Short mmCIF file of C-alpha atoms in Angstrom, two decimals:
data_model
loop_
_atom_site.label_atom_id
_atom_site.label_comp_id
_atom_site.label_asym_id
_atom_site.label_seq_id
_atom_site.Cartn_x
_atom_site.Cartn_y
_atom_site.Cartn_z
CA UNK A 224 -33.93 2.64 -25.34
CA UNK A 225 -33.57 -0.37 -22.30
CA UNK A 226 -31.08 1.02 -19.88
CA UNK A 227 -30.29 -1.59 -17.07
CA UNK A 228 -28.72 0.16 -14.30
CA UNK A 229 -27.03 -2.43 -11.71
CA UNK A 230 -28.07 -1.05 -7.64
CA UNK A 231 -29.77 2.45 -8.27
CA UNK A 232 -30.29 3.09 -4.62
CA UNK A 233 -26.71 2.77 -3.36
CA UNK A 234 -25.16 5.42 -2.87
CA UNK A 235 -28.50 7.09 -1.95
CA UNK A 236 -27.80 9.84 -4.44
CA UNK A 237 -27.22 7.45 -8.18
CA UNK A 238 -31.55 7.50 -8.58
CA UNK A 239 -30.74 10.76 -10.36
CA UNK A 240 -28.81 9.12 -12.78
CA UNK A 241 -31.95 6.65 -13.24
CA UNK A 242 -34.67 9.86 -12.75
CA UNK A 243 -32.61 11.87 -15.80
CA UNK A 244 -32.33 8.79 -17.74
CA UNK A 245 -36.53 8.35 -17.43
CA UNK A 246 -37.03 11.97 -17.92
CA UNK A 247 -35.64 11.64 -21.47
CA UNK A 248 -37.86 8.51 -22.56
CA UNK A 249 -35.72 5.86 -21.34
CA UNK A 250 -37.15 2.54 -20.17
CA UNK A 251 -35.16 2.38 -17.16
CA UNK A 252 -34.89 -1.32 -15.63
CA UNK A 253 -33.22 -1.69 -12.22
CA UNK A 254 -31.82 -4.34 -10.66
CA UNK A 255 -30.69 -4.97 -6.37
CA UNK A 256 -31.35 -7.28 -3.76
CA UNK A 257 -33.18 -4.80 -1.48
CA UNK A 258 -37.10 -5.63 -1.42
CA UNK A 259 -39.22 -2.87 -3.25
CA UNK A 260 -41.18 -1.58 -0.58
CA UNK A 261 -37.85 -0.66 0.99
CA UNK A 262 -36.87 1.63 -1.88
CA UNK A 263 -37.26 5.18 -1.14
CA UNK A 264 -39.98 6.76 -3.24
CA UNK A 265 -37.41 8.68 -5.48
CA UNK A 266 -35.94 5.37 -6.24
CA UNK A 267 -39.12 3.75 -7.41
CA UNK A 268 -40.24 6.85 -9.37
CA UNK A 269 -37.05 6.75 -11.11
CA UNK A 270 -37.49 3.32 -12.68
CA UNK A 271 -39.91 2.01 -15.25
CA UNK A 272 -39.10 -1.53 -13.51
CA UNK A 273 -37.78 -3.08 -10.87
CA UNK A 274 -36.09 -6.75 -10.33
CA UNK A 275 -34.79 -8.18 -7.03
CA UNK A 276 -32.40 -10.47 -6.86
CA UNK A 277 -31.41 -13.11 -3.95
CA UNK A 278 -27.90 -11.99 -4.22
CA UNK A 279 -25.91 -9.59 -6.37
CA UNK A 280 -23.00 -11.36 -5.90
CA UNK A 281 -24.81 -14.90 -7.32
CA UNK A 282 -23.96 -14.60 -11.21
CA UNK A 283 -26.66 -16.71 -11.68
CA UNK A 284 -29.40 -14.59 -10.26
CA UNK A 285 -27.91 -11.53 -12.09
CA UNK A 286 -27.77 -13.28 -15.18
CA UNK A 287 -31.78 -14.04 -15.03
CA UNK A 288 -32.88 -10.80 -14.05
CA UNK A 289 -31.20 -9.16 -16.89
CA UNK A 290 -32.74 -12.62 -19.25
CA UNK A 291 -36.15 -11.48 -18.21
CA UNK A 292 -35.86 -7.42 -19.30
CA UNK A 293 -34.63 -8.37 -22.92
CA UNK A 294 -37.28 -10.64 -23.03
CA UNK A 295 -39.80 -8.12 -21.54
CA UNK A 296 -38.78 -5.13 -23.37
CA UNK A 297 -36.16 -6.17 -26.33
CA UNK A 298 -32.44 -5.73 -27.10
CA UNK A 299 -30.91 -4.02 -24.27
CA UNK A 300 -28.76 -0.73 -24.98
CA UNK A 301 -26.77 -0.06 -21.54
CA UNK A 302 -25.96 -1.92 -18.12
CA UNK A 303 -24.15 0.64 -16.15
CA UNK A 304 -23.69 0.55 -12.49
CA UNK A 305 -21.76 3.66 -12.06
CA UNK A 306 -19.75 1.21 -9.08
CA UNK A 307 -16.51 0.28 -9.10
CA UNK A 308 -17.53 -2.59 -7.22
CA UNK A 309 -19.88 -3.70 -9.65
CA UNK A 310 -17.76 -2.96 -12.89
CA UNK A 311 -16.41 -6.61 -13.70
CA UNK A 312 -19.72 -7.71 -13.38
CA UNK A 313 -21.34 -5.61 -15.92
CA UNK A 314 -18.83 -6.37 -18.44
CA UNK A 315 -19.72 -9.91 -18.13
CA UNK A 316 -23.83 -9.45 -18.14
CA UNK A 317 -22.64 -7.30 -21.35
CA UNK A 318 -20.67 -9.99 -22.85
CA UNK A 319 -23.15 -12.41 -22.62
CA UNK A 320 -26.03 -9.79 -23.57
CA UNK A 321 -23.82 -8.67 -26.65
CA UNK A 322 -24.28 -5.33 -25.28
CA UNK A 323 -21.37 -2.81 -27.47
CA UNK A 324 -22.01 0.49 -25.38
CA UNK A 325 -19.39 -0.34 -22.90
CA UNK A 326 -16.50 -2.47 -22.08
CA UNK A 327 -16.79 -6.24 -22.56
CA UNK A 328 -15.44 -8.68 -20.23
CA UNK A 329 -12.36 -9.65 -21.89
CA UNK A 330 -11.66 -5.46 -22.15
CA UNK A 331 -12.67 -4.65 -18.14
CA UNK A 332 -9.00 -5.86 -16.45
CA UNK A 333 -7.40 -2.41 -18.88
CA UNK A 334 -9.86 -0.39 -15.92
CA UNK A 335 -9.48 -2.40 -12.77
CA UNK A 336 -5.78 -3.83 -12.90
CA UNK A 337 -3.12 -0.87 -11.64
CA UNK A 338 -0.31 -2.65 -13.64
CA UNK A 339 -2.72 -2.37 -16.70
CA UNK A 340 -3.02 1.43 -15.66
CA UNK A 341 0.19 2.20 -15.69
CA UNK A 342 0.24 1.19 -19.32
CA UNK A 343 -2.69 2.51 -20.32
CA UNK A 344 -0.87 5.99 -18.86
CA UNK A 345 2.67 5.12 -21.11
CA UNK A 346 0.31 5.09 -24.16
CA UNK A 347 -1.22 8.69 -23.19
CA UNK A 348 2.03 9.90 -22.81
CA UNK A 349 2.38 10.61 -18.77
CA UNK A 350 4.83 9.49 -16.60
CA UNK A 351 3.68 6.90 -13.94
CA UNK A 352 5.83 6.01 -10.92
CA UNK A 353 7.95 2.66 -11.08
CA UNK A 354 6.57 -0.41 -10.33
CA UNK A 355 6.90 -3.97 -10.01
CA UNK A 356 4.59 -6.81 -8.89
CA UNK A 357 6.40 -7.83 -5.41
CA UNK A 358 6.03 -11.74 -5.35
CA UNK A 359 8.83 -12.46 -3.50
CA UNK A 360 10.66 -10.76 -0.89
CA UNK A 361 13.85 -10.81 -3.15
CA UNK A 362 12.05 -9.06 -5.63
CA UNK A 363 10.84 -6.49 -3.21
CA UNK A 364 13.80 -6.06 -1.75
CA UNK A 365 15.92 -5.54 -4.51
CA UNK A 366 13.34 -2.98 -5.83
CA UNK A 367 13.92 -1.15 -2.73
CA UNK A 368 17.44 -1.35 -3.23
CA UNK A 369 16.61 0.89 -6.38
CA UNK A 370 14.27 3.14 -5.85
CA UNK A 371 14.90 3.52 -2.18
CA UNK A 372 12.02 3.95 0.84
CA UNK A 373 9.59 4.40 1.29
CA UNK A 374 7.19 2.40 -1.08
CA UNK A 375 3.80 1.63 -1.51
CA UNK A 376 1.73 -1.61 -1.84
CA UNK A 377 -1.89 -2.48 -2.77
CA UNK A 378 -3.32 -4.81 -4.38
CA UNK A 379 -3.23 -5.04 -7.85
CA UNK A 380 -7.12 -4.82 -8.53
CA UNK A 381 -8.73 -3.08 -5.07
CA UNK A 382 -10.90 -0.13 -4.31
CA UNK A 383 -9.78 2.59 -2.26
CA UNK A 384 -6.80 1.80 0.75
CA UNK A 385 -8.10 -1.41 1.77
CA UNK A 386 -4.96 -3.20 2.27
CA UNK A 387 -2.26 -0.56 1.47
CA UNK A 388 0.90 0.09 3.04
CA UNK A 389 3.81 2.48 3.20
CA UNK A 390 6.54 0.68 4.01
CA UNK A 391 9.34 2.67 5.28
CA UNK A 392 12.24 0.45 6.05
CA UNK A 393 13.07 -3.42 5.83
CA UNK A 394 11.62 -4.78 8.84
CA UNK A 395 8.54 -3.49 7.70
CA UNK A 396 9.29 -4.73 4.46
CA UNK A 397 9.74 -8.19 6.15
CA UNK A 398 6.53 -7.90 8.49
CA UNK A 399 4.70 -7.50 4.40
CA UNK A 400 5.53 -10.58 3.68
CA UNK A 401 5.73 -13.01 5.95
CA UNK A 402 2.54 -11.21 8.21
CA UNK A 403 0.42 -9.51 6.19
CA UNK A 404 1.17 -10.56 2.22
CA UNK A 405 -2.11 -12.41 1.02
CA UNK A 406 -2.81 -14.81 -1.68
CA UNK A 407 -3.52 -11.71 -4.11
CA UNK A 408 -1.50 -10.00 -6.75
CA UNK A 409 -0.36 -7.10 -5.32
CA UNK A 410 1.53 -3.87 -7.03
CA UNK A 411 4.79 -1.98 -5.45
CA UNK A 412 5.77 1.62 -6.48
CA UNK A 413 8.22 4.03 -5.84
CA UNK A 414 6.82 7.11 -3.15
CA UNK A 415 5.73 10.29 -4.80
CA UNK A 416 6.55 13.76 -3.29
CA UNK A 417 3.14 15.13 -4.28
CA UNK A 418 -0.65 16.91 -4.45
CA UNK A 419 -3.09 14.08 -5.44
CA UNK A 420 -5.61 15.76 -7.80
CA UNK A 421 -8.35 14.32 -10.09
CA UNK A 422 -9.17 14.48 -13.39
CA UNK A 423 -12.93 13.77 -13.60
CA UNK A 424 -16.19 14.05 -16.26
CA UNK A 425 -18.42 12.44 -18.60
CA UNK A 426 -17.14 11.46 -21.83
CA UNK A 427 -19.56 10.65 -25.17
CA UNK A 428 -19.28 7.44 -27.49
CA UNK A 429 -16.30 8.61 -28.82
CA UNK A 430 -14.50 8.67 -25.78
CA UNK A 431 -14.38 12.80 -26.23
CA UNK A 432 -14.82 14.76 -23.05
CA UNK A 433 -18.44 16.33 -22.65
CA UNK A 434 -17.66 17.74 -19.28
CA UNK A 435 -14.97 17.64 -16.87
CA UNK A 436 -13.85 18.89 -13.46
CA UNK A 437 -10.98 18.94 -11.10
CA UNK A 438 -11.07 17.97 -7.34
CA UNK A 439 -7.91 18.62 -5.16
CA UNK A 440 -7.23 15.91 -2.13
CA UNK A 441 -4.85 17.27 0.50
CA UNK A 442 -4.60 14.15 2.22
CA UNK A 443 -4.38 10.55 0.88
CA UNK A 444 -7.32 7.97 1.27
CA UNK A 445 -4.01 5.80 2.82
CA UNK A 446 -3.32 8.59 5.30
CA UNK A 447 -7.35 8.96 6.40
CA UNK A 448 -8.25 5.44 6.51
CA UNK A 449 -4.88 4.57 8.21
CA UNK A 450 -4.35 7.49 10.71
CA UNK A 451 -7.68 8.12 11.17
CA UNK A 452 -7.78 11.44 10.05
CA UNK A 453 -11.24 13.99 9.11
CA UNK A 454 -11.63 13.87 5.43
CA UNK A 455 -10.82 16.97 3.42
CA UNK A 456 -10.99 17.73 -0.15
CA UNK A 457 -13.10 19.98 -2.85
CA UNK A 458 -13.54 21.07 -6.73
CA UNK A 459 -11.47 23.32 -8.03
CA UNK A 460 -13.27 26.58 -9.38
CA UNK A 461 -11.20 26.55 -12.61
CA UNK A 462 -10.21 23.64 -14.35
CA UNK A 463 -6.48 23.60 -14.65
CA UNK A 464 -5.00 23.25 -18.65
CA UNK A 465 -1.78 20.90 -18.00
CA UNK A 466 -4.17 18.48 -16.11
CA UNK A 467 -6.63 18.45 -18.79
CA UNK A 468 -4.70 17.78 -21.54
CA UNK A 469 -3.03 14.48 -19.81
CA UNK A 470 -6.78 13.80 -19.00
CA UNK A 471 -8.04 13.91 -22.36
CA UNK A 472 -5.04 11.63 -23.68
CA UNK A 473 -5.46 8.99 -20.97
CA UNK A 474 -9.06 8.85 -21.73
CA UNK A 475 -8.30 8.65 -25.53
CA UNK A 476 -5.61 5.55 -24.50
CA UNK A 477 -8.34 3.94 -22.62
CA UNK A 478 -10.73 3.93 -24.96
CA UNK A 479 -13.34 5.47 -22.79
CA UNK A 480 -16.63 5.45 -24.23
CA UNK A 481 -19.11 6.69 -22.32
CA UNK A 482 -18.27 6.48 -18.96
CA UNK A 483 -18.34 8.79 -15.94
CA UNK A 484 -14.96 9.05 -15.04
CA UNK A 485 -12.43 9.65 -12.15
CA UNK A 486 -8.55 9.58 -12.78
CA UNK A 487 -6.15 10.63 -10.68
CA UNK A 488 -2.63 11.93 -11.13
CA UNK A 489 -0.13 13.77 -8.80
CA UNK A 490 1.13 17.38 -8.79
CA UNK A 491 4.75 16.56 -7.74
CA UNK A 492 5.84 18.97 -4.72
CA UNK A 493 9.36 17.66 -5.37
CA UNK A 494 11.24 17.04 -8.49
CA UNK A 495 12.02 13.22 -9.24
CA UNK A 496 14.58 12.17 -12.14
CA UNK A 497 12.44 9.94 -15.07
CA UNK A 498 9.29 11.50 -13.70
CA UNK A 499 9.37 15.48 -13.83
CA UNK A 500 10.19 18.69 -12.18
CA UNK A 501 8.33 20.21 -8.89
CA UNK A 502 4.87 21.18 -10.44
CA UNK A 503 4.53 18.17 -13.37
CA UNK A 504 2.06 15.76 -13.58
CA UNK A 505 2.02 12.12 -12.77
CA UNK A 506 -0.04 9.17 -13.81
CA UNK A 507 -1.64 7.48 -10.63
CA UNK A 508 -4.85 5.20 -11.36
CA UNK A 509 -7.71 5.12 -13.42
CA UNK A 510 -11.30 5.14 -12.00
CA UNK A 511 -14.37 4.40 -15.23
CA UNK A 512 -16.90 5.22 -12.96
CA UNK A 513 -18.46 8.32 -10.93
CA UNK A 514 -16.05 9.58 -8.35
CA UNK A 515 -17.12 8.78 -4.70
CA UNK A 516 -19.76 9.46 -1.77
CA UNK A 517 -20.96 12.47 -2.81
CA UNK A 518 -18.45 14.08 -5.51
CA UNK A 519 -20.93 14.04 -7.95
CA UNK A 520 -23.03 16.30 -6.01
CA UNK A 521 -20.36 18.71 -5.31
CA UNK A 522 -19.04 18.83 -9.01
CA UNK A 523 -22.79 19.98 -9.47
CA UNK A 524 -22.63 23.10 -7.26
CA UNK A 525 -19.14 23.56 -7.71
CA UNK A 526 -19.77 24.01 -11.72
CA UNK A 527 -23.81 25.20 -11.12
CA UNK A 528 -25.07 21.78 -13.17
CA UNK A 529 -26.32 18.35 -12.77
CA UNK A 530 -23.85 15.40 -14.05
CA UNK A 531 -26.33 13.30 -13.49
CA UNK A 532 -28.30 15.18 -16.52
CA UNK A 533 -25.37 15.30 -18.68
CA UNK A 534 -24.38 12.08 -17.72
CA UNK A 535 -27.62 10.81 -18.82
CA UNK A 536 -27.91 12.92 -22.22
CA UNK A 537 -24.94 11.75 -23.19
CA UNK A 538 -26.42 8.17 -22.61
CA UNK A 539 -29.50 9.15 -24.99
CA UNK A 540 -28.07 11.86 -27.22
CA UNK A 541 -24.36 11.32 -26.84
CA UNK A 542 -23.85 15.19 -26.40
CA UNK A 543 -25.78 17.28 -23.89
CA UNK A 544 -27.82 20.65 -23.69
CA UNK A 545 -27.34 22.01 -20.85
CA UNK A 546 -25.38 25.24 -20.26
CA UNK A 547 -21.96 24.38 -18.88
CA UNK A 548 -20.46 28.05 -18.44
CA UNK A 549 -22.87 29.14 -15.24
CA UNK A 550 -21.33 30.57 -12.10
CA UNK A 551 -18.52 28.32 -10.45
CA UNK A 552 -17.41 27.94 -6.80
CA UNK A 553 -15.00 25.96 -4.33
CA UNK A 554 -17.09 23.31 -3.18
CA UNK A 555 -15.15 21.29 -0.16
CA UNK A 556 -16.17 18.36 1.79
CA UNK A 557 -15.34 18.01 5.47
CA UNK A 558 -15.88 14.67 7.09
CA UNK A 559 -15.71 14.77 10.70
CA UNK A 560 -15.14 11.49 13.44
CA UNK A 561 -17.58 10.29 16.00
CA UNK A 562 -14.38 10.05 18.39
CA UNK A 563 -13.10 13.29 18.12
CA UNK A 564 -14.60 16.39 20.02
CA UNK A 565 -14.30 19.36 18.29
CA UNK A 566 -14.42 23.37 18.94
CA UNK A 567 -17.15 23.87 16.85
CA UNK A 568 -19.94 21.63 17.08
CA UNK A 569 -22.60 21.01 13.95
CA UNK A 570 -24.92 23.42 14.89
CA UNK A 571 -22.02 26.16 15.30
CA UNK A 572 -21.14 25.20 12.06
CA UNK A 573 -24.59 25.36 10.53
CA UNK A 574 -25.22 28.82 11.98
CA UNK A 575 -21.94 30.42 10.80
CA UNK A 576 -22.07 28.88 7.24
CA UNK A 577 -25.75 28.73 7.11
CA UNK A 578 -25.50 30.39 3.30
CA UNK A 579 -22.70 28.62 2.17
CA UNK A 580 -23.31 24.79 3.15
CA UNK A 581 -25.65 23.13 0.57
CA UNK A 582 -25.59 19.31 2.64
CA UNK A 583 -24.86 18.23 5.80
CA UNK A 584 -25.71 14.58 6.48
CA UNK A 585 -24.24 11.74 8.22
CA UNK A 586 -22.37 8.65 6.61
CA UNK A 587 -23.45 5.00 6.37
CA UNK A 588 -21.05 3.15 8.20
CA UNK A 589 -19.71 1.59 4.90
CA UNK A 590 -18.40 4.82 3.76
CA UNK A 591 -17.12 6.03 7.01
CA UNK A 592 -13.40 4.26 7.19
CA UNK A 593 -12.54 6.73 4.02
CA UNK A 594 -14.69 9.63 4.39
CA UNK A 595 -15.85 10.52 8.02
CA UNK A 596 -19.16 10.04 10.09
CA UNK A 597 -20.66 13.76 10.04
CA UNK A 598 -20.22 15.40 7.08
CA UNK A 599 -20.61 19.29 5.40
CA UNK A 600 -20.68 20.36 1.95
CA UNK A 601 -20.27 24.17 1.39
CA UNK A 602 -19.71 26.45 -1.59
CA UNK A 603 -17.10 29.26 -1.48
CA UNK A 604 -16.16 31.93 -3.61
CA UNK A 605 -12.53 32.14 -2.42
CA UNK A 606 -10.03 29.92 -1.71
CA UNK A 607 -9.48 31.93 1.46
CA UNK A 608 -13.56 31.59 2.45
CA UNK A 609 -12.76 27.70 2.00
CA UNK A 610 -9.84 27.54 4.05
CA UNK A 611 -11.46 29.50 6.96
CA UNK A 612 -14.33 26.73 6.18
CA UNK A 613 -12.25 24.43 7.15
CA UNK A 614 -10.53 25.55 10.24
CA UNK A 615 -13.67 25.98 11.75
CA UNK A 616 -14.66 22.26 11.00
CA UNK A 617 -11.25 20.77 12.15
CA UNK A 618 -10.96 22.64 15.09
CA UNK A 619 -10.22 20.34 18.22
CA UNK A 620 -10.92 20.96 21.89
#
């Protein structure tokens, strides 16, 4: 088998997709624009080859590296980046590669497009907030008028809470549009009253679910990036039965074929008319690729596994080995700022939670905006042991 995967040293942690991949007999072929002597050593041993490009963004260059693997080493099986970033471009290298083990590039916009979400949700059966794409103020404000503020905006096809606002009355409404509204499509909804939760795993060639996990976000990526906040969240011990059952149907609409996936829904806090009572379950987005930073990690010592094994056997065998019913925990991540002083400093937290934390590690800058500068991972086997976890990290002075 000829596996291309698209940047396999960013983040630092995806080699281990590359190093299971290998392990099973793989001819693993990466491509980036970082030179090879700047690869880590865990990168290179992780890969049967390497190509750099000038640019990853140059189509061109992409398109040549992945020309000279299938003439090197024959029909290619996968490209994968495991990157949302990346995702468009992989379905076009497949198109043009004729590779059929993922999406091509006339299927991708049904995984990056939040107005093609929302229907992919409608087919699986959940509820989804109301929408509209706000291209004129008029439009906007008469959707207001209906569902009432606040609402949110985004862009249509974005990462993340790069340019996303809660608008909470009109002249905020008006600053949207005639300050801040770009030459992009962008998506309006209605404000949910709710927990954002995720619905995440590894699902085989027939878009069945392999393995799965829930993680549980107190704050919104909006809220973080936008007030500046620490960033919270962790995996679930258990995994919740109402939430997997929408998961499995959305991933069933979608088509999902293996992919390593992250959706998200909300746990409303408030009952809405059309969309449920306190406690239901709401279609948010769709993510086909690994969750972020390092949530793979923590679904590994959350569930005692490796995703990136089962990830890869699933690639290879499309079904996995592996025992999946070891010992589970509360893993949380806690992100701290650079600009904030805190009670507890990281070496007060290292010494309390010395046998609980399994990382501790700082950020690349990149990452920060969304996740923190200083972060700790740590493994609890309460939901009170977590919480004290984390009023020891968030302590201020």
């Amino acid at each position: 088998m000829n596996f291309i995967f698209i940047s396999p040293h960013f983040p630092k942690t995806y080699y281990q997709f590359c190093q299971e991949l290998k392990n099973n007999g793989v001819n693993v072929l990466g491509i980036a624009s970082d030179w090879y002597d700047g690869l880590s050593n865990e990168v290179k041993n992780s890969l049967t080859e390497y190509y750099q490009v000038n640019n990853m963004e140059n189509y061109d260059d992409m398109y040549r590296a992945v020309a000279y693997f299938a003439s090197k080493y024959g029909k290619i099986d996968f490209i994968e980046s495991n990157n949302e970033y990346w995702l468009e471009q992989d379905a076009r290298l497949r198109s043009d590669f004729n590779v059929t083990t993922g999406k091509k590039e006339h299927e991708i916009l049904f995984f990056k497009s939040k107005e093609a979400m929302k229907q992919g949700y409608h087919k699986a059966g959940v509820p989804v907030a109301r929408y509209i794409i706000p291209s004129t103020y008029e439009l906007g404000l008469e959707f207001v008028n209906e569902v009432g503020y606040p609402v949110i905006v985004k862009p249509d096809n974005g990462v993340g809470a790069y340019n996303t606002y809660k608008i909470t009355n009109e002249e905020e409404l008006k600053a949207f549009y005639f300050e801040h509204f770009p030459d992009i499509k962008y998506i309006m909804e209605e404000f949910i009253q709710g927990d954002l939760i995720s619905f995440d795993g590894i699902t085989n060639g027939d878009a069945e679910v392999i393995f799965s996990s829930n993680e549980v976000f107190p704050d919104p990526v909006m809220n973080i990036v936008n007030e500046h906040l620490d960033c919270k969240y962790y995996c679930n011990k258990e995994m919740p039965k109402d939430l997997e059952e929408a998961g499995k149907k959305v991933l069933k609409a979608f088509d999902a074929k293996y992919r390593y996936f992250h959706l998200e829904f909300f746990r409303l806090t408030k009952g809405k008319k059309g969309l449920g009572k306190k406690g239901d379950i709401v279609g948010l987005e769709v993510n086909m690729r690994s969750p972020g930073g390092y949530t793979p990690d923590m679904i590994n010592y959350s569930k005692s596994v490796s995703t990136y094994k089962i990830w890869a056997d699933v690639m290879t065998y499309n079904s996995t080995l592996q025992d999946l019913n070891k010992d589970k925990y509360f893993c949380v991540y806690y992100g701290r700022r650079d600009d904030k002083h805190y009670v507890m400093s990281t070496q007060d937290i290292r010494n309390k939670y010395w046998d609980k934390i399994k990382v501790t590690d700082r950020l690349p800058d990149v990452l920060s905006g969304a996740m923190g500068n200083d972060f700790f991972i740590a493994n609890c086997s309460t939901k009170e042991e977590m919480e004290e976890f984390i009023s020891d990290c968030s302590k201020l002075v």
